[in-house]
mmCIF file of C-alpha atoms in Angstrom:
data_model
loop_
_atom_site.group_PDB
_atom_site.id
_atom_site.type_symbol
_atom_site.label_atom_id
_atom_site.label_comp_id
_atom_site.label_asym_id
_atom_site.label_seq_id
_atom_site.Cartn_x
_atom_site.Cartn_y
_atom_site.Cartn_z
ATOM 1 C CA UNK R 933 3.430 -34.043 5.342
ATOM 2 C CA UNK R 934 1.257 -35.674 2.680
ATOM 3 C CA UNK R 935 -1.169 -36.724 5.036
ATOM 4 C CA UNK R 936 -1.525 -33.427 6.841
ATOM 5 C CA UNK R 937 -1.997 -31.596 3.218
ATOM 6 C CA UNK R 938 -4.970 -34.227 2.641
ATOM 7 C CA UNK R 939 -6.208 -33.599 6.053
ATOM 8 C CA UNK R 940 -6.734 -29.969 5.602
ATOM 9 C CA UNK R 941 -7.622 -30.188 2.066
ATOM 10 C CA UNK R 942 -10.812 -32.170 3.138
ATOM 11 C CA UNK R 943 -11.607 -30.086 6.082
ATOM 12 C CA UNK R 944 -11.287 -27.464 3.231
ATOM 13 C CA UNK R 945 -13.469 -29.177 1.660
ATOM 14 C CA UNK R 946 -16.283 -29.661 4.138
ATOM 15 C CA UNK R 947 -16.087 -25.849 4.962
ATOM 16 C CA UNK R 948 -16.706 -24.951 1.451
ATOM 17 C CA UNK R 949 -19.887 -27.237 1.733
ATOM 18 C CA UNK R 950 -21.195 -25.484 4.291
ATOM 19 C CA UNK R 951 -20.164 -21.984 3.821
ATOM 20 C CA UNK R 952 -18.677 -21.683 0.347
ATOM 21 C CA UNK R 953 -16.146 -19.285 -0.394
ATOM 22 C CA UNK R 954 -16.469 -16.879 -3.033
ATOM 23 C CA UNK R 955 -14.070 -14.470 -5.263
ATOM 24 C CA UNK R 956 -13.697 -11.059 -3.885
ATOM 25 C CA UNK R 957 -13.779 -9.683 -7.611
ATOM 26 C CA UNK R 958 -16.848 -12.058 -9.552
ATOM 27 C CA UNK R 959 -18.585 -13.735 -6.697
ATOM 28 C CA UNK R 960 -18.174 -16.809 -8.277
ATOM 29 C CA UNK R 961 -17.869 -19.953 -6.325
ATOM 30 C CA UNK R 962 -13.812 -20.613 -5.510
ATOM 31 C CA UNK R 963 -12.674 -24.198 -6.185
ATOM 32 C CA UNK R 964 -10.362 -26.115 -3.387
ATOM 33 C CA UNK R 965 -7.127 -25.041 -4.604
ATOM 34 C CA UNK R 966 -8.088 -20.957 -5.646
ATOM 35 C CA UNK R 967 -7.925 -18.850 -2.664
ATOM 36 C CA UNK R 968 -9.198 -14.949 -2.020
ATOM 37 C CA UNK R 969 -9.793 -15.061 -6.080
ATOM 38 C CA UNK R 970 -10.454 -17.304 -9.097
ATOM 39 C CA UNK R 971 -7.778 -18.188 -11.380
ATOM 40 C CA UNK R 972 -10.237 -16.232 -14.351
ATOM 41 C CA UNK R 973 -9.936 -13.023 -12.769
ATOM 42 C CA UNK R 974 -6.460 -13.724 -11.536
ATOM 43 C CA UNK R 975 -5.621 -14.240 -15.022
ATOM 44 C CA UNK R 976 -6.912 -11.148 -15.343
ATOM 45 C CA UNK R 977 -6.147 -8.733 -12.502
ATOM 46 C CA UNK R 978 -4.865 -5.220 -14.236
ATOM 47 C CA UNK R 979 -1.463 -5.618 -13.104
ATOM 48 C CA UNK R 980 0.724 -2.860 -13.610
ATOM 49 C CA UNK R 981 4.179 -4.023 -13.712
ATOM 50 C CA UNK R 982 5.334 -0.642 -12.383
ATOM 51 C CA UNK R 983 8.018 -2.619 -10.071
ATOM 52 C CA UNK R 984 9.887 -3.142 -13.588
ATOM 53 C CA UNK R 985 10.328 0.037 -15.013
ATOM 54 C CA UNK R 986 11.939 2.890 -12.888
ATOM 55 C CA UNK R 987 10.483 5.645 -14.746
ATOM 56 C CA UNK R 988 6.439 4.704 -15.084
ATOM 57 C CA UNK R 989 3.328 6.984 -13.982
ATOM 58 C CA UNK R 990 3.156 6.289 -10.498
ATOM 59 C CA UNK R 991 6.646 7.495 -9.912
ATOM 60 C CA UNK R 992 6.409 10.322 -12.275
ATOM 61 C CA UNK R 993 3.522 11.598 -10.310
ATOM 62 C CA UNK R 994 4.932 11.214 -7.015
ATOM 63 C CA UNK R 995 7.861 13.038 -7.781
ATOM 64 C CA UNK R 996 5.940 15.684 -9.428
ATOM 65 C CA UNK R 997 3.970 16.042 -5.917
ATOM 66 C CA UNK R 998 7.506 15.992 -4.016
ATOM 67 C CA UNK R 999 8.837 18.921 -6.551
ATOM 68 C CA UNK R 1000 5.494 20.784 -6.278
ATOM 69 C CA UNK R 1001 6.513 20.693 -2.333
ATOM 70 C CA UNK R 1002 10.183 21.485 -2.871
ATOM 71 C CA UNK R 1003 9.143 24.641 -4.386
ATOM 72 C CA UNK R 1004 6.702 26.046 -2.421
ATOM 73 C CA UNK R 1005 9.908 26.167 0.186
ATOM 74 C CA UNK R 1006 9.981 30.066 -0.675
ATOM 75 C CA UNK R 1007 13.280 31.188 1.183
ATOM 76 C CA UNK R 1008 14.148 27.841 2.063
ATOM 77 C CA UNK R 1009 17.596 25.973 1.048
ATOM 78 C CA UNK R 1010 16.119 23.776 -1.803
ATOM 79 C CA UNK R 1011 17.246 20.309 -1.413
ATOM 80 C CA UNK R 1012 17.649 18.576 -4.422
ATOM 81 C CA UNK R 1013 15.629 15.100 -4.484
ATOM 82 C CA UNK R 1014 16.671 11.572 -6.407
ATOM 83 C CA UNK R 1015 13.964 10.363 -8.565
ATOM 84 C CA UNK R 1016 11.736 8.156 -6.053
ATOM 85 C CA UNK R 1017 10.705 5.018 -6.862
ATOM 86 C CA UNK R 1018 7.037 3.896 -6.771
ATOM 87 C CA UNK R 1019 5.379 0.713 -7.931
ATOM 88 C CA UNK R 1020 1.401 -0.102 -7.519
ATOM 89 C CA UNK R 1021 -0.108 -4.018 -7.765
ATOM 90 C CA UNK R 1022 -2.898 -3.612 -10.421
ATOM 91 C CA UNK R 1023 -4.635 -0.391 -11.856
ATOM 92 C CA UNK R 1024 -7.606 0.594 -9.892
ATOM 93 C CA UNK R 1025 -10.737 1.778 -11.217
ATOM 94 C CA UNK R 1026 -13.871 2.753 -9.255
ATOM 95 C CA UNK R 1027 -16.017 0.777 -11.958
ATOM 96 C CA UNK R 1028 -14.055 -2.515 -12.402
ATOM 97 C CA UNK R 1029 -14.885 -4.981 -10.146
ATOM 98 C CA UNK R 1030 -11.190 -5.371 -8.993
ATOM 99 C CA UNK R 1031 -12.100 -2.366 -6.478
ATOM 100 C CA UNK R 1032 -13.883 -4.956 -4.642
ATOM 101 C CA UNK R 1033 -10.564 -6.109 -3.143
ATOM 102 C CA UNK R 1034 -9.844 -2.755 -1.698
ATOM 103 C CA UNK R 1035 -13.057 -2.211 -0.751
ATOM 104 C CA UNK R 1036 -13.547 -5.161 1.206
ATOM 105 C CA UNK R 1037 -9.827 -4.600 2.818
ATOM 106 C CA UNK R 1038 -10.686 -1.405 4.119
ATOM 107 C CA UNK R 1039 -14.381 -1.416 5.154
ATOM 108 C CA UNK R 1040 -15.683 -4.919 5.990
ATOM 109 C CA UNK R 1041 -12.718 -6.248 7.909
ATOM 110 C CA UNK R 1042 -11.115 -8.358 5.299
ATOM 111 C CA UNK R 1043 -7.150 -8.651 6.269
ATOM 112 C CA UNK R 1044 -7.042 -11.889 4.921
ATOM 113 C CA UNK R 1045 -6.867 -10.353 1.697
ATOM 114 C CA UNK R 1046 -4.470 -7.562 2.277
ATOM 115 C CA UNK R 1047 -1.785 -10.545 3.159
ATOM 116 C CA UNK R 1048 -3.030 -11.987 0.427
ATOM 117 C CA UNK R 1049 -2.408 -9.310 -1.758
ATOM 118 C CA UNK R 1050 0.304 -7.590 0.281
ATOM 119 C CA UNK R 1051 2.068 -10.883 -0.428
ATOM 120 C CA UNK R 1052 1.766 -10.756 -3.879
ATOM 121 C CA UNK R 1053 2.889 -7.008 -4.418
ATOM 122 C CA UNK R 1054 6.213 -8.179 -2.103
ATOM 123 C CA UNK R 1055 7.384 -10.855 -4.021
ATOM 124 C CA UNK R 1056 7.218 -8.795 -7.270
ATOM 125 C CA UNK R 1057 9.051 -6.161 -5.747
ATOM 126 C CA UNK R 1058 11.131 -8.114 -4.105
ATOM 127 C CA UNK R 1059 12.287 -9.364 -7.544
ATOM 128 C CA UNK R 1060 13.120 -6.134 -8.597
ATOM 129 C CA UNK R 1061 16.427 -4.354 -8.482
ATOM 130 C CA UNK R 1062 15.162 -0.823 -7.551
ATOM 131 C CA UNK R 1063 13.558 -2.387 -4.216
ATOM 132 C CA UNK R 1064 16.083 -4.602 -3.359
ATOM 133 C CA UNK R 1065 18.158 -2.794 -1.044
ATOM 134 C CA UNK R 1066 14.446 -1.700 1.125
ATOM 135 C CA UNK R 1067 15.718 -1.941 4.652
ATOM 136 C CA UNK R 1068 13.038 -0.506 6.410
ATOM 137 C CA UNK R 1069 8.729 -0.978 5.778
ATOM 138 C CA UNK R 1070 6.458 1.956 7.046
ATOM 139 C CA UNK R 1071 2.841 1.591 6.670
ATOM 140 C CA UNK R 1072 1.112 5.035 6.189
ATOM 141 C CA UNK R 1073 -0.565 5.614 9.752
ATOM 142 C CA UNK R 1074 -3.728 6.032 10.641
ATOM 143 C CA UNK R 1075 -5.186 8.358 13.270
ATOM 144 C CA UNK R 1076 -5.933 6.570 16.706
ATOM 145 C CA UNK R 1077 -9.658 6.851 16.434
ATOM 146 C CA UNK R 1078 -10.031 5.827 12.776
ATOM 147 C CA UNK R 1079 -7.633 2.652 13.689
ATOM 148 C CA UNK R 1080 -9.572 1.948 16.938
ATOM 149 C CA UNK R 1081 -12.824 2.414 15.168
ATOM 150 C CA UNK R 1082 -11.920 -0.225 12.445
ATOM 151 C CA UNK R 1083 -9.917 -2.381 14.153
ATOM 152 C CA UNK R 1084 -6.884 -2.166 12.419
ATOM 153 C CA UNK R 1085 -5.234 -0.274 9.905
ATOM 154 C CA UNK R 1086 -5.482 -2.096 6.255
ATOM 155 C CA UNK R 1087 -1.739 -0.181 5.187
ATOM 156 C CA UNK R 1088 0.215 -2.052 8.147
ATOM 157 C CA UNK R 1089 -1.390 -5.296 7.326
ATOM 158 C CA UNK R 1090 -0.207 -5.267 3.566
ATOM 159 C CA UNK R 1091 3.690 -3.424 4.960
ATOM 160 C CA UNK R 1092 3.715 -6.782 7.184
ATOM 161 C CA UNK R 1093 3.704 -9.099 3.880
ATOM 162 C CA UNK R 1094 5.773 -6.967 1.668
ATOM 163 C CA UNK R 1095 8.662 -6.742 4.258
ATOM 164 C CA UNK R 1096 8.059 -10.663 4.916
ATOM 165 C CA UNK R 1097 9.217 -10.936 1.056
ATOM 166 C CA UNK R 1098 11.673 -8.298 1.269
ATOM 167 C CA UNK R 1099 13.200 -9.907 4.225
ATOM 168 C CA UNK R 1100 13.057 -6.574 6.148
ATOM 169 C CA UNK R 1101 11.282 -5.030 8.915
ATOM 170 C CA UNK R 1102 8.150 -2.668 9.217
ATOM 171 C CA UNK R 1103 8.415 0.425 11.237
ATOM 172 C CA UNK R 1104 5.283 1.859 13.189
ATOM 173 C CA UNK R 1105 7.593 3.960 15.337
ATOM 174 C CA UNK R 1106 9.002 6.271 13.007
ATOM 175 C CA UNK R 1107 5.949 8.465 11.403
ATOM 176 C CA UNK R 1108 3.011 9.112 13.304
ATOM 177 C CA UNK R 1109 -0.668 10.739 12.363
ATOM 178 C CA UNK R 1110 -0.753 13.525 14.729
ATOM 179 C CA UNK R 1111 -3.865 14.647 13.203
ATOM 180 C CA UNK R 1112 -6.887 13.770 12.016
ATOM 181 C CA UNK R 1113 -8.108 14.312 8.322
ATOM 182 C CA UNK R 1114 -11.095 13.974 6.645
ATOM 183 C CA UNK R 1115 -11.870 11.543 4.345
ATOM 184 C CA UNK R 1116 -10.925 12.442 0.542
ATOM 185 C CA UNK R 1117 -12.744 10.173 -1.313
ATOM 186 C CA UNK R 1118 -14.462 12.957 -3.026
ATOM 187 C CA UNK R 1119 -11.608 15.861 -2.605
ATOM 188 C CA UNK R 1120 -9.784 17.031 -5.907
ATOM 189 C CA UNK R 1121 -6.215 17.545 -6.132
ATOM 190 C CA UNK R 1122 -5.656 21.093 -4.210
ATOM 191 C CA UNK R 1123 -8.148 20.009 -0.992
ATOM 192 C CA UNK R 1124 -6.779 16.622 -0.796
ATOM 193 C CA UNK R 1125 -2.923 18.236 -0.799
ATOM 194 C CA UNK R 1126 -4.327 20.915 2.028
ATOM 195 C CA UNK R 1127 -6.237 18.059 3.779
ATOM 196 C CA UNK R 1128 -3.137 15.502 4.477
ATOM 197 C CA UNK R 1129 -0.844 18.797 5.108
ATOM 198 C CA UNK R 1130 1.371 18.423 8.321
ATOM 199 C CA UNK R 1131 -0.917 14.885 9.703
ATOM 200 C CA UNK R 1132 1.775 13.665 9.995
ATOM 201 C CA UNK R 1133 5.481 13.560 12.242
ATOM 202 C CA UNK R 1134 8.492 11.653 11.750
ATOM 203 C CA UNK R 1135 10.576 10.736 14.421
ATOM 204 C CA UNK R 1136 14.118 9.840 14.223
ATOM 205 C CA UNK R 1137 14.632 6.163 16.277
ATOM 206 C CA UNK R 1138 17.266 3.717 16.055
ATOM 207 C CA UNK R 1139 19.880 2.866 13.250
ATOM 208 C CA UNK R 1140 18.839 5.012 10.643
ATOM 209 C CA UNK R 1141 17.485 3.277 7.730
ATOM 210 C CA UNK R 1142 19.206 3.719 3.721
ATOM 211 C CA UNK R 1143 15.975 2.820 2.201
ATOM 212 C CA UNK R 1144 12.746 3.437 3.285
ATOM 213 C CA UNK R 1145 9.240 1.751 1.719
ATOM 214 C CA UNK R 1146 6.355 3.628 2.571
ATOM 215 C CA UNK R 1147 3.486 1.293 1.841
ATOM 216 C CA UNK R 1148 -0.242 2.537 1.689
ATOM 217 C CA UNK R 1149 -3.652 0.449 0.461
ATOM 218 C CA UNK R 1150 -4.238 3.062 -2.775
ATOM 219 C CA UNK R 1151 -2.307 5.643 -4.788
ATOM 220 C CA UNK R 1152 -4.544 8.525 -6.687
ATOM 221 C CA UNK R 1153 -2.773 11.902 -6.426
ATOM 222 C CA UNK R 1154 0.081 11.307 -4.482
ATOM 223 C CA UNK R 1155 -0.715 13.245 -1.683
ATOM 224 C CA UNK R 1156 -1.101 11.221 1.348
ATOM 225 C CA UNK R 1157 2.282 9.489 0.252
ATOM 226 C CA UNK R 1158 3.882 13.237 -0.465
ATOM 227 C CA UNK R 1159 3.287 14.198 2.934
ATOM 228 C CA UNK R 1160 4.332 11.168 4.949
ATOM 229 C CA UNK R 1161 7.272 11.691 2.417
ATOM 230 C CA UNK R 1162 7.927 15.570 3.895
ATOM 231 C CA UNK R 1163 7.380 14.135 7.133
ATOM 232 C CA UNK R 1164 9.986 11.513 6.949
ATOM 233 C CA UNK R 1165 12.457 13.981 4.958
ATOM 234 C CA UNK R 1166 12.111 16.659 7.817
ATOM 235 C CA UNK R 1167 14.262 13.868 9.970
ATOM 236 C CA UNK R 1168 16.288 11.942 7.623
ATOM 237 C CA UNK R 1169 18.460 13.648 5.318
ATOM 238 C CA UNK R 1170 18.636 13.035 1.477
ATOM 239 C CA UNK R 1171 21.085 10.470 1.432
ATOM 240 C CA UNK R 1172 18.377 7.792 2.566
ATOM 241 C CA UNK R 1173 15.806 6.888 -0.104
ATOM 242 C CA UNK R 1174 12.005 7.563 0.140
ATOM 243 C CA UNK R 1175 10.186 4.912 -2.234
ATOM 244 C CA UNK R 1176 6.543 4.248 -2.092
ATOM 245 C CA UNK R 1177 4.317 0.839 -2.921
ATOM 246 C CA UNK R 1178 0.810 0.283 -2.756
ATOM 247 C CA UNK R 1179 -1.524 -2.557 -3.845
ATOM 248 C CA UNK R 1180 -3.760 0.018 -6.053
ATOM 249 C CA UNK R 1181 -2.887 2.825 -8.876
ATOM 250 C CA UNK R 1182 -5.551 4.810 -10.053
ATOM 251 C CA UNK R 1183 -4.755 5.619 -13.470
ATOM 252 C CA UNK R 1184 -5.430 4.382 -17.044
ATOM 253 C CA UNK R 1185 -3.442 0.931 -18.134
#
């Protein structure tokens, strides 16, 4: 065992020689043991510690988007709702240069760091007791075209290393994209709510789950989340919890 971590550790460090690796957040030159990130900005990173406290922004405004929903149901039998749960890695900010790992996640290919990351976000919620009973992981789809165009879809590669440390299983099956939306990087709050509005279907497979996760890369105004939420509640009934998890929160610390 010794001699096989020696063995990669110089092969590690031959690699580094030739093509050094770099922090996703500084730039800075990593040393052998630091990996996706320097220990200075890991020391750092904007964590949020939402997984710890039930009641924390990112669940207040989720459930504030999931009430907004409830009652626009003019007519409708109003189902009444648990407080959701919702828990974020590390605030995001569009001019820190944490964004970097998103960035590079979602446009230049980098999966590597949404296990990375992913990993890290499971293992703190993993740890905590509002989480714990998570039997079922489901990524926030993409459409076909956007996945096929990039390759993959940056939400199911960080669901794959949070149920890892959850010791569940992730769920591509049960909510689908059935159409396609635009992209809302520059949307307020009302177009990005009528943008994401019925993309997406639930279907009803299997066991049904008691808990589900749905995971996505970033959380801003809820939206996306809130309507995979509607989708998945149009098939399940109350009784099975809707929590949410990403690795970013945009919102101040």
């Amino acid at each position: 065992m010794e001699l096989k971590k020696n063995i990669k550790r110089t092969g590690l460090a031959v690699a580094d020689l030739l093509l050094p690796r770099v922090c996703v957040v500084c730039g800075g030159r990593l040393l052998l043991d630091e990996n996706h990130i320097c220990l200075h900005c890991l020391a750092d990173i904007p964590l949020t510690y939402f997984w710890e406290r039930d009641h924390n922004p990112m669940a207040d405004r989720f459930n504030a988007v999931i009430q907004d929903g409830i009652m626009e149901t003019d007519g409708q039998d109003i189902v009444y709702e648990r407080y959701a749960h919702a828990a974020a890695l590390f605030y995001f900010s569009s001019d820190a240069p944490y964004r970097h790992i998103l960035y590079a996640l979602k446009y230049q290919g980098r999966t590597d760091l949404g296990r990375h990351f992913g990993k890290m976000l499971g293992v703190r919620l993993a740890s905590a007791e509002a989480f714990g009973d998570v039997d079922c992981v489901v990524p926030v789809p993409l459409h076909w075209f956007r996945r096929w165009r990039r390759g993959y879809n940056q939400a199911e590669i960080i669901a794959e290393e949070v149920a890892l440390a959850l010791g569940t299983e992730v769920r591509t099956d049960i909510l689908k994209r059935v159409r396609r939306t635009r992209t809302q990087t520059k949307m307020n709050v009302e177009e990005k709510g009528i943008n994401v509005a019925g993309a997406f279907r639930a279907y009803r497979k299997g066991a049904s789950p008691k808990h589900i996760l749905i995971i996505d890369d970033l959380f801003t105004t809820g939206s996306t989340v809130c309507a995979c939420f509607t989708a998945l509640r149009a098939v399940f009934p109350p009784s099975v919890r809707i929590s949410v998890a990403t690795l970013g929160f945009v919102g101040g610390a």
